[in-house]
Coordinates of C-alpha atoms in Angstrom, one line a residue:
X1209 CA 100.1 27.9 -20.5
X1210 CA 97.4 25.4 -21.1
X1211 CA 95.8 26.8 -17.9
X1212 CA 96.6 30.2 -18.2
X1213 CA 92.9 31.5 -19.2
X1214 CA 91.5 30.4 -16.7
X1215 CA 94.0 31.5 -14.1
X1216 CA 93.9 35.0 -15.3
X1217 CA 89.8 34.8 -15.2
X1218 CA 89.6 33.9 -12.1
X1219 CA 92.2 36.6 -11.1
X1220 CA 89.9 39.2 -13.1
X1221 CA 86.5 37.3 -10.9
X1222 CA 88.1 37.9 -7.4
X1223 CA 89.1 41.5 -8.8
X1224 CA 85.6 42.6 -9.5
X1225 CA 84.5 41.0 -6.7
X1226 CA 86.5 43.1 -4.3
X1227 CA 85.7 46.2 -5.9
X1228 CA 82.3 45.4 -4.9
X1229 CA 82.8 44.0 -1.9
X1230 CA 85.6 45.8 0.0
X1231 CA 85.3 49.2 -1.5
X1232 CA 81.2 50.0 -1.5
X1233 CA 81.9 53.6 -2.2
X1234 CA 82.9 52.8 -5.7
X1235 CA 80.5 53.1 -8.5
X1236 CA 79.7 49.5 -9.7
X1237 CA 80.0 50.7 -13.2
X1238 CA 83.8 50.6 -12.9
X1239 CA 83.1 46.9 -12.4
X1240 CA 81.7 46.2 -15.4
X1241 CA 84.7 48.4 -17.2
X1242 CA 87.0 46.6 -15.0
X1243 CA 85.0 42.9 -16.5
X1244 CA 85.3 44.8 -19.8
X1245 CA 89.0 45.7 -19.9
X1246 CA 89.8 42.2 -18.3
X1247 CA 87.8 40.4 -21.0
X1248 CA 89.0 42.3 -24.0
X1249 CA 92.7 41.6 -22.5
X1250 CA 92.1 37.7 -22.0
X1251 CA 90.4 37.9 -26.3
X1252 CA 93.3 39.2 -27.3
X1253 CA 95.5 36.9 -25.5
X1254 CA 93.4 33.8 -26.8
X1255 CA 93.9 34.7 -29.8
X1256 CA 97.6 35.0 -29.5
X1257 CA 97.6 32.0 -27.6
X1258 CA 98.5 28.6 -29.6
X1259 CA 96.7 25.0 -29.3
X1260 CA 98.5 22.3 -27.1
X1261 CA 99.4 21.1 -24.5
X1262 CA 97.6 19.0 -21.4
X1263 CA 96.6 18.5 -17.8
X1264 CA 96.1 15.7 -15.4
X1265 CA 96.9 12.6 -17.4
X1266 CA 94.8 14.6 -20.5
X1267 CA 91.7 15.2 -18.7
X1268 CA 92.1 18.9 -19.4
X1269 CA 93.3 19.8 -22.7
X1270 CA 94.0 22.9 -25.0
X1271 CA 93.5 21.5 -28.5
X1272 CA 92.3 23.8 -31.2
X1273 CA 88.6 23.4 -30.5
X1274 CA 88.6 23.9 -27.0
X1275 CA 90.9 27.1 -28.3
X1276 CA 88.5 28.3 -31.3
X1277 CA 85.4 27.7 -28.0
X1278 CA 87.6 29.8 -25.2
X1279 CA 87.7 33.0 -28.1
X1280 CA 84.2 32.7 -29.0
X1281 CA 83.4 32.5 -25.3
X1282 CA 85.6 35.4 -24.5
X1283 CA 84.3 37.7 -27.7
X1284 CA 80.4 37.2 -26.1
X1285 CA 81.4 37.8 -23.1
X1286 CA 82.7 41.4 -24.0
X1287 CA 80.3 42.3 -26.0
X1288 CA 77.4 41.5 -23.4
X1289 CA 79.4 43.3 -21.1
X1290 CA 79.5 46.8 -23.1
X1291 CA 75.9 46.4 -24.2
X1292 CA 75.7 46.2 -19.8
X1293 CA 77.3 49.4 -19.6
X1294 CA 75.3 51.0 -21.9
X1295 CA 71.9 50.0 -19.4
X1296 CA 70.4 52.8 -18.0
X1297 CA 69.0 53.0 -14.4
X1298 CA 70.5 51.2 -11.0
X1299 CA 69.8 48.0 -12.2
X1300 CA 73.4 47.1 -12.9
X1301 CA 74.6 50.1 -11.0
X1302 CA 74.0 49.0 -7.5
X1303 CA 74.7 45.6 -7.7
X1304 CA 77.0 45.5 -10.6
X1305 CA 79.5 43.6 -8.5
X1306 CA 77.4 40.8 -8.4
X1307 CA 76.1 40.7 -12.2
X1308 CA 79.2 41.0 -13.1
X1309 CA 81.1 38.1 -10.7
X1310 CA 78.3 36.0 -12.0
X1311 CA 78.6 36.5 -15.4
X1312 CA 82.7 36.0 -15.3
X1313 CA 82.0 32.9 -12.7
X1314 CA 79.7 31.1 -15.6
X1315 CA 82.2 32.1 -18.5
X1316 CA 84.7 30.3 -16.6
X1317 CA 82.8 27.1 -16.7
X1318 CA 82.5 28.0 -20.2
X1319 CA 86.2 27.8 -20.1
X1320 CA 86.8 24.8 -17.9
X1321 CA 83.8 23.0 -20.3
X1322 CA 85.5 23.4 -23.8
X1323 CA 88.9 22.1 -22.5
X1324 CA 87.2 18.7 -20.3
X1325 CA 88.0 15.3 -21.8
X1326 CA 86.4 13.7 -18.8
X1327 CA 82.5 13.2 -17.5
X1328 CA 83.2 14.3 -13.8
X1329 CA 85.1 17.5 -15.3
X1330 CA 83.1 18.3 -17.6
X1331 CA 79.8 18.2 -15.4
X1332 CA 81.2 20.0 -12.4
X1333 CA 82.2 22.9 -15.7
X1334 CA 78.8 22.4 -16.9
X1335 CA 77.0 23.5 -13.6
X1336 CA 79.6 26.0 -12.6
X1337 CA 78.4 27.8 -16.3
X1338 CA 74.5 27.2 -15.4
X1339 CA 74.1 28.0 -11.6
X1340 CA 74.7 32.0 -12.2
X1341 CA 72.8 31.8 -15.4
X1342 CA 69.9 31.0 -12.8
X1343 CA 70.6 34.1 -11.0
X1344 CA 71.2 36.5 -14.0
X1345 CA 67.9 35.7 -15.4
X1346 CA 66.1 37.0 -12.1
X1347 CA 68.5 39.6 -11.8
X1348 CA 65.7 42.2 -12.1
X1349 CA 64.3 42.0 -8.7
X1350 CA 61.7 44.4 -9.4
X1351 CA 60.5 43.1 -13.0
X1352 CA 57.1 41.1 -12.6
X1353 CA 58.3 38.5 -14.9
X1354 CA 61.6 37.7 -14.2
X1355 CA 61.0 35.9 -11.0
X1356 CA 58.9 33.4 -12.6
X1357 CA 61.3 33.2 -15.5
X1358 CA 64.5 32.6 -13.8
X1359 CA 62.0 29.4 -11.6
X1360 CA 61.3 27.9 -14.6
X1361 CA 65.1 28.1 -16.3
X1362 CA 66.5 26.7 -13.0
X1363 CA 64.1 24.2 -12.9
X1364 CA 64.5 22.9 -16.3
X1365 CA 67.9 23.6 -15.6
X1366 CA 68.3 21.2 -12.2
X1367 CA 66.5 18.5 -14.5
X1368 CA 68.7 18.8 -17.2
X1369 CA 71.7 18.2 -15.3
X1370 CA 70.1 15.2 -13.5
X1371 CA 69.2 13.9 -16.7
X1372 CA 72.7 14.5 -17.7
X1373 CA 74.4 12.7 -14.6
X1374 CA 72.0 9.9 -14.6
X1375 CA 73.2 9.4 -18.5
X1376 CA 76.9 10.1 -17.3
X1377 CA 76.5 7.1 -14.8
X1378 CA 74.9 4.4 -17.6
X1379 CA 77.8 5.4 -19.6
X1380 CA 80.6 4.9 -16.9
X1381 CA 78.5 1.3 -16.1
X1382 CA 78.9 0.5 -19.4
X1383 CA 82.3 1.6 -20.4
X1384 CA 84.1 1.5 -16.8
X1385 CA 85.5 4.5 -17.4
X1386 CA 84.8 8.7 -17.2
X1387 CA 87.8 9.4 -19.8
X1388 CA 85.7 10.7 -23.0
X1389 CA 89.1 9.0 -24.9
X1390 CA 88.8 5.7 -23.8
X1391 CA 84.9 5.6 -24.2
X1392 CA 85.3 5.9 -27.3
X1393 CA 87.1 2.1 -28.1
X1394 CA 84.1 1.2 -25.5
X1395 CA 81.3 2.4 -27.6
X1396 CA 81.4 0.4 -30.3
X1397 CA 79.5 -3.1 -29.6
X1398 CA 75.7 -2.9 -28.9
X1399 CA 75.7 -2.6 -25.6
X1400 CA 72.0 -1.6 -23.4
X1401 CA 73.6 0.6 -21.6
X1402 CA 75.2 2.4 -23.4
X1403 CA 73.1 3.3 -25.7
X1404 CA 70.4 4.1 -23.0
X1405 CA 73.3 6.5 -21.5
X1406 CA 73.7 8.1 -25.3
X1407 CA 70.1 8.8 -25.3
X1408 CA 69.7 10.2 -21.7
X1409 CA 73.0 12.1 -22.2
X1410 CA 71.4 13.5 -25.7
X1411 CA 68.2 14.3 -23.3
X1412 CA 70.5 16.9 -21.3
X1413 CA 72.7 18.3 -23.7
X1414 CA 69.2 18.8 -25.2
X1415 CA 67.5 20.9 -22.5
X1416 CA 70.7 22.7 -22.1
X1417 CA 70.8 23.8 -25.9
X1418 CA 67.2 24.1 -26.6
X1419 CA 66.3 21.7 -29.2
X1420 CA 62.9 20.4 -29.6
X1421 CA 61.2 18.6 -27.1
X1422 CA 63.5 20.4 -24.6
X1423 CA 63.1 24.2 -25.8
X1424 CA 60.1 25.1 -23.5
X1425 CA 61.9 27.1 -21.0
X1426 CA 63.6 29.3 -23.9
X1427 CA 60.7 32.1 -24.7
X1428 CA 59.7 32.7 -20.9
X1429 CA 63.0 32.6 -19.9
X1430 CA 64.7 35.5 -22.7
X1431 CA 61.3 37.4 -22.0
X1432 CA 61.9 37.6 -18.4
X1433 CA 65.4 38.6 -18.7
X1434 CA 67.3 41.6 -18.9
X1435 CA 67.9 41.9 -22.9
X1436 CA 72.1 42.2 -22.9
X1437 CA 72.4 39.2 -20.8
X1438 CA 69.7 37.6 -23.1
X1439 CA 71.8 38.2 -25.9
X1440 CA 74.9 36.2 -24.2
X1441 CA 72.3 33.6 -23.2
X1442 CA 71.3 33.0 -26.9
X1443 CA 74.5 32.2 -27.5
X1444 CA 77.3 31.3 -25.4
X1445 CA 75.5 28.7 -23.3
X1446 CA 74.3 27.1 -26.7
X1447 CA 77.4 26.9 -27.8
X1448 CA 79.0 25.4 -24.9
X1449 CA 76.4 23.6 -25.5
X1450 CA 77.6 22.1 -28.6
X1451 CA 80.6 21.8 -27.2
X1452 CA 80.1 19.0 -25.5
X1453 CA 78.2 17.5 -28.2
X1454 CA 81.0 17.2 -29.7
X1455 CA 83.0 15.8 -27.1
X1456 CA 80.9 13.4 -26.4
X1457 CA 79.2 12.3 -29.9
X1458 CA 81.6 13.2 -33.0
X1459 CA 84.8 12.7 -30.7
X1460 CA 83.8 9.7 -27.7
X1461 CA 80.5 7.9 -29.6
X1462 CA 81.8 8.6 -33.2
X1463 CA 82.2 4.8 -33.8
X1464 CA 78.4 4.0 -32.5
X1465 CA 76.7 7.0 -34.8
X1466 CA 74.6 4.1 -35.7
X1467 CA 73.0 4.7 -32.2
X1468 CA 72.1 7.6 -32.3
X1469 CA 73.2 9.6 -35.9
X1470 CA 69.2 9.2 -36.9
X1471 CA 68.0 10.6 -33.4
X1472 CA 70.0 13.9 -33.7
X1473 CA 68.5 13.8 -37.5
X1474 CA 65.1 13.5 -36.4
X1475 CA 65.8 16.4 -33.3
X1476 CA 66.9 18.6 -36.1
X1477 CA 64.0 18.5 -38.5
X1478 CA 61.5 18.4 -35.4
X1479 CA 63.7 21.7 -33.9
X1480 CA 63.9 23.3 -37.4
X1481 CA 59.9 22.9 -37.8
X1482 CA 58.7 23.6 -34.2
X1483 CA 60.9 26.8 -33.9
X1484 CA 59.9 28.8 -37.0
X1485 CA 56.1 27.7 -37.2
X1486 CA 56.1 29.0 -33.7
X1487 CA 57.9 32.1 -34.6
X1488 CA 55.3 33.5 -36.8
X1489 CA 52.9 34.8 -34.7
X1490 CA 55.0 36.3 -31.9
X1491 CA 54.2 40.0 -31.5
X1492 CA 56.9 40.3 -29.1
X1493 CA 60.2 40.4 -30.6
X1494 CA 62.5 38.9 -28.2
X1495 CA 59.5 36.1 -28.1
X1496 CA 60.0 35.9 -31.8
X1497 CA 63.8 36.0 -31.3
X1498 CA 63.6 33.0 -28.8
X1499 CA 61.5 30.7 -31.2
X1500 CA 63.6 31.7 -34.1
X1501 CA 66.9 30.7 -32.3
X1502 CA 65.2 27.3 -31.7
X1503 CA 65.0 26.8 -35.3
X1504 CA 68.9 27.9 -35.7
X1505 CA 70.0 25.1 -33.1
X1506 CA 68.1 23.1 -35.3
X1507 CA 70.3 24.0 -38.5
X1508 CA 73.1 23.3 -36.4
X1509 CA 72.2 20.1 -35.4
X1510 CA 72.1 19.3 -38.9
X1511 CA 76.0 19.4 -38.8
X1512 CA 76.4 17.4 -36.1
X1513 CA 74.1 14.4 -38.2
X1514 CA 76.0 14.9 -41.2
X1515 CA 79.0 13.2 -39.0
X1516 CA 81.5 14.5 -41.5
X1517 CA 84.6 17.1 -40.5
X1518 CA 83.0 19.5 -42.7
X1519 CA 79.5 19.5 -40.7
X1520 CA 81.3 20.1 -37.7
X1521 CA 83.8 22.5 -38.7
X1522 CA 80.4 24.4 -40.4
X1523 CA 78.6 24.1 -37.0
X1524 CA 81.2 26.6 -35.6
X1525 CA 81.5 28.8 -38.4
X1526 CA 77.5 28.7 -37.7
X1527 CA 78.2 29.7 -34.2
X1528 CA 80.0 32.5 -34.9
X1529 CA 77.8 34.2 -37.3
X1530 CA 74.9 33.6 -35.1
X1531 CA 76.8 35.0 -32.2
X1532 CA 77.2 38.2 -34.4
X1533 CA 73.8 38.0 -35.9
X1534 CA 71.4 36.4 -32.8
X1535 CA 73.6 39.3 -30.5
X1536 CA 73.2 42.2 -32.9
X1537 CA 69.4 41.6 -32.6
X1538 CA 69.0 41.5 -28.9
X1539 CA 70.7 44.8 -28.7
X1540 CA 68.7 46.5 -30.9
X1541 CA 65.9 44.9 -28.7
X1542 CA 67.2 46.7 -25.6
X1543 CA 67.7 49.8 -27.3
X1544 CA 64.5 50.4 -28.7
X1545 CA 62.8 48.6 -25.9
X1546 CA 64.7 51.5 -23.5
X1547 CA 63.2 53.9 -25.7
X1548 CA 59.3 52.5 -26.1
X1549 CA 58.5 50.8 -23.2
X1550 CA 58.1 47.8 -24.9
X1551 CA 59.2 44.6 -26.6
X1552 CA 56.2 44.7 -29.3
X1553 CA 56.8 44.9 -32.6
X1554 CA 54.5 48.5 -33.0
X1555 CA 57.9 50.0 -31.1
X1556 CA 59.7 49.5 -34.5
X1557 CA 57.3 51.0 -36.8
X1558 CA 59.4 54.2 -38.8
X1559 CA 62.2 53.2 -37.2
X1560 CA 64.6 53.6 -40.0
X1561 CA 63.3 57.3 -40.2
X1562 CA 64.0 58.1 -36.8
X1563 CA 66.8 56.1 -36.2
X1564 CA 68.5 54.6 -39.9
X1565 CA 71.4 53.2 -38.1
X1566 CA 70.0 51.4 -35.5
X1567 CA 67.2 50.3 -38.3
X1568 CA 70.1 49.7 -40.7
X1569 CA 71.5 47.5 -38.3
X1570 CA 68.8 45.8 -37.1
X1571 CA 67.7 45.0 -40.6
X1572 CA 71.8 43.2 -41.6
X1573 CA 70.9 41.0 -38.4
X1574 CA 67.5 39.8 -39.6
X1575 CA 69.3 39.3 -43.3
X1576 CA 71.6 37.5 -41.2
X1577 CA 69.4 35.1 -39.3
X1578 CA 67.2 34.7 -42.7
X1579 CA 70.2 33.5 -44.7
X1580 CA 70.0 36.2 -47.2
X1581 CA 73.2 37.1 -49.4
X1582 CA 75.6 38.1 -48.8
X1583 CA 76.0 38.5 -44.6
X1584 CA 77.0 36.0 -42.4
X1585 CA 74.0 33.5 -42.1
X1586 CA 73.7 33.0 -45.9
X1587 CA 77.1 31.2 -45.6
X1588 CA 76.2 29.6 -42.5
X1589 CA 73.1 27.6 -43.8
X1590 CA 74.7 27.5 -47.5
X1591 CA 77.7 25.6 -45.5
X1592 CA 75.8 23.4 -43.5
X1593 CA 73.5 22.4 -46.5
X1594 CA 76.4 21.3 -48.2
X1595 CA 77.8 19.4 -45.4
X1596 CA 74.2 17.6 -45.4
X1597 CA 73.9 17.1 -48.9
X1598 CA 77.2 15.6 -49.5
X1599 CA 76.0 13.1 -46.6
X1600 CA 73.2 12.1 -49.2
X1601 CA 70.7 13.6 -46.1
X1602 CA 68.4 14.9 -49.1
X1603 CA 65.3 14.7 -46.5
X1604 CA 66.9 16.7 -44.1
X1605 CA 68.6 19.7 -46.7
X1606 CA 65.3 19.7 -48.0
X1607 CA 63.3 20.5 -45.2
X1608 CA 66.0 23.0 -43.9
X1609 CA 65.6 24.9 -46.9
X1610 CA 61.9 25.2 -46.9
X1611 CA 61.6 26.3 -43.4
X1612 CA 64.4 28.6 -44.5
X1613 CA 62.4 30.1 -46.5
X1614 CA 59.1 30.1 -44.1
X1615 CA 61.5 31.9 -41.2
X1616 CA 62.0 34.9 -44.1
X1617 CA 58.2 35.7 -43.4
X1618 CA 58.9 36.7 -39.5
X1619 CA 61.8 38.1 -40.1
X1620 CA 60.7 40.5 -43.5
X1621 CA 57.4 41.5 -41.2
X1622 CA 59.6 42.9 -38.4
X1623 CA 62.1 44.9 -41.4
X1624 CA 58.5 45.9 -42.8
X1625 CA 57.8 47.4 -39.7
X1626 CA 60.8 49.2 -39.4
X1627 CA 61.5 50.5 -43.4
X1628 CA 57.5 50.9 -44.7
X1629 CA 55.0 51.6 -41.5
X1630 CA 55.0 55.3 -40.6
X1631 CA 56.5 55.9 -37.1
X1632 CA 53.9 57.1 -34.5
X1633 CA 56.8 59.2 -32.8
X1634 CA 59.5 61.2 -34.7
X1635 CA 61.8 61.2 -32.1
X1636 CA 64.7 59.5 -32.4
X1637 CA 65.6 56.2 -30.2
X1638 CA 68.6 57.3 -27.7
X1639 CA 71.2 55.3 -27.8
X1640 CA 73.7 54.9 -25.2
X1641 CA 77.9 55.2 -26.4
X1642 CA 78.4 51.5 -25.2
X1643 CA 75.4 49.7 -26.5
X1644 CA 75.5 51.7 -30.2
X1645 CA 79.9 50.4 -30.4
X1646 CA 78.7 47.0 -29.1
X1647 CA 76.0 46.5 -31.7
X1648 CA 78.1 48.4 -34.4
X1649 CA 80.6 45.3 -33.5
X1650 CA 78.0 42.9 -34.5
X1651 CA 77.1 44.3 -37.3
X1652 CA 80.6 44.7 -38.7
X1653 CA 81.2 41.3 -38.2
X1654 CA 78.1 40.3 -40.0
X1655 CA 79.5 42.0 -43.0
X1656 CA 82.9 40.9 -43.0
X1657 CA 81.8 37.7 -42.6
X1658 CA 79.3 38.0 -44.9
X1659 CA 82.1 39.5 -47.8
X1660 CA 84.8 37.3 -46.7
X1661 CA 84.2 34.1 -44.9
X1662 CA 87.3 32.4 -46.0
X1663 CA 89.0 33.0 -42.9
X1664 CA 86.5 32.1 -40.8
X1665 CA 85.8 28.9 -42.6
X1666 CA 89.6 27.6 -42.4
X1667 CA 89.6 28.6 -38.9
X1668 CA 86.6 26.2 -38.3
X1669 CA 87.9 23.5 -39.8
X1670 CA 91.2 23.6 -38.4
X1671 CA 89.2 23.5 -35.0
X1672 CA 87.5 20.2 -35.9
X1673 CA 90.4 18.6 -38.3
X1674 CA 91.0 16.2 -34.8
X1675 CA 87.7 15.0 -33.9
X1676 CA 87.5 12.4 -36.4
X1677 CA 91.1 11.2 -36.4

């Protein structure tokens, strides 16, 4: 069973891909219900699934993070993939096959990724998650843009993953060995090399996620897009992101934090400043929704420096409200973007008169990202905080909460739009049956995680309760 996800993923991959390829007669849409069907069967089964269990001498594992990772995974996934049905046009029509193969073809290196316990694995899972996000971002042949963004992502990308190997390869020098388990006994004299592997390693896992100096790609790159994979770009890829952060750092390098405990600290404040001073004078929302998910990785780096299994644990619990909250917002992006023309904030002036539940919506998500009670960020930074402050990281709690309260300036300006500016049309935005359930999904589970985050706490924490041991 430990491989049994991704078995039945691939199975569902080679699926869609003969719908596409052997029957060309077939609609594509039915692949993307096909990817739909197959990814709400495989969330369901991951969450029935239990944690144990290992694979070739414990280089692939199913312990209950790499569990709690395959179910947020899986969730994205079929949410992007509704919001994909819901796209109008023969974008993802005519070649849905292939949008969708890709898409299923990174999540399974998303899979592969959260259960590696070795550097050889858990690079090869690393590039088989970023090659199609290369493709997906210049998906839009015919977009101006999107050519030019998917270059730069794939070349920051390549980079990245040298970066990464090149660190991988310092470590293995210094440790003689690619087992993230044994590195860890390896790790905890002084050595050069290995702490000039941490760094470069820290340099990757950095482009990857988009902290600060290595978030550059991130505004072009969602801008350039198509807005439903955007939205499972914010998040997915981040969090696999963190993933291996935590692989490599809180589980293999835990006993040489010493190393590199104040670097991440520094990354955060640096990420937490850069991304919401940037934020504020973005006139294009899913620009402002780039910079201001710069600033989250930032609060979520703040768990990783706090070192502690309640930082960690929080990190994910952050994860999952910003995959609700960070998600929700893209969609409401596509759907009003469909609708204007436009990604610029005048598209969302009246928009609670002409559309209150989209506005409605839109408006719990930007709650959400701000941290306001009671939704699902307010307990995500409220948690993390904590997890900081009992670390006696004043500095750092400090300066969170400050910019916490700057990024509520971009974020009220966009809900001022929508609740207090008169609209300049009074027609109402059309909204397609998929992409109004998918972002009704996001938005109930911004509430209920807002009203009750009990759950999802213990959950978290039951996910991390072995990094530390």
């Amino acid at each position: 069973m430990t491989l049994s996800l991704e078995l039945a993923l691939g199975g569902l991959i080679l699926l869609v891909f003969g719908l596409g390829l052997f029957r060309p007669a077939v609609p594509d849409r039915r692949c993307g219900w096909t990817s739909l069907i197959g990814l709400i069967g495989l969330s369901i089964w991951a969450c029935l699934l239990q944690p144990g269990g290992s694979l070739f001498g414990g280089t692939f594992v199913l312990d209950p993070l790499a569990l709690f990772a395959k179910r947020l995974f899986l969730v994205s996934g079929a949410v992007s993939v509704l919001a994909t049905l819901g796209v109008p046009g023969e974008r993802f029509t005519r070649r849905g096959s292939e949008y969708h193969v890709a898409l299923l073809t990174s999540l399974l290196g998303m899979l592969v990724l959260a259960s590696a316990r070795e550097l050889v694995l858990l690079f090869v899972a690393f590039e088989l998650m970023s090659i199609p996000l290369y493709f997906l971002t210049g998906f839009q042949k015919r977009s101006e843009i999107a050519p030019e963004g998917a270059l730069k992502f794939f070349l920051v990308g390549t980079v990245s993953s040298a970066i990464l190997l090149y660190g991988f390869s310092f470590l293995f020098g210094a440790t003689g060995t690619t087992a993230i388990g044994a590195i860890a006994g390896a790790l905890a004299s002084e050595d050069v090399l290995a702490t000039l592997g941490l760094v470069l390693v820290l340099a990757g896992v950095g482009f990857k996620i988009a902290a600060v100096p290595f978030h550059m790609w991130v505004p072009d790159t969602y801008e350039a897009a198509a807005t439903p994979f955007v939205a499972w770009l914010s998040v997915a890829p981040k969090a696999a992101g963190f993933i291996v952060v935590f692989r490599l750092y809180l589980e293999g390098a835990g006993s040489a934090a010493f190393l590199w405990v104040p670097v991440v600290s520094a990354m955060a404040g640096l990420t937490i400043v850069a991304g919401n001073l940037m934020a504020i004078p973005q006139q294009n929302v899913k620009r402002l929704l780039a910079y201001s998910g710069v600033a989250h990785i930032g609060y979520m780096l703040m768990g990783i420096a706090a070192m502690s299994d309640d930082g960690a644990g929080m990190v994910l619990f952050y994860l999952v409200a910003y995959l609700f909250g960070n998600m929700g917002a893209f969609l409401v992006v596509q759907a009003v973007a469909t609708s204007e023309g436009s990604d610029r904030m005048e598209g969302y002036r009246g928009l609670a008169q002409r559309s209150p539940v989209l506005a409605l919506s839109m408006l719990l998500f930007l709650l959400s990202l701000g941290g306001i009670p009671f939704v699902a960020g307010f307990w995500a930074k409220l948690f993390i905080f904590r997890a900081v402050i009992n670390q006696q990281m004043y500095v750092l709690a400090l300066l969170g909460a400050v910019l916490t309260i700057v990024a509520l300036y971009y974020y009220l300006v966009l809900a001022s739009r929508m609740y207090i500016d008169a609209p300049t049309r009074a027609d109402a935005v059309r909204l397609s049956a998929p992409l109004l359930v998918a972002i009704l999904i996001c938005a109930i589970g911004t509430v209920v995680m807002g009203l009750y985050p009990e759950p999802w706490v213990k959950a978290a924490l039951a996910a991390t309760s072995g990094l530390f041991s």
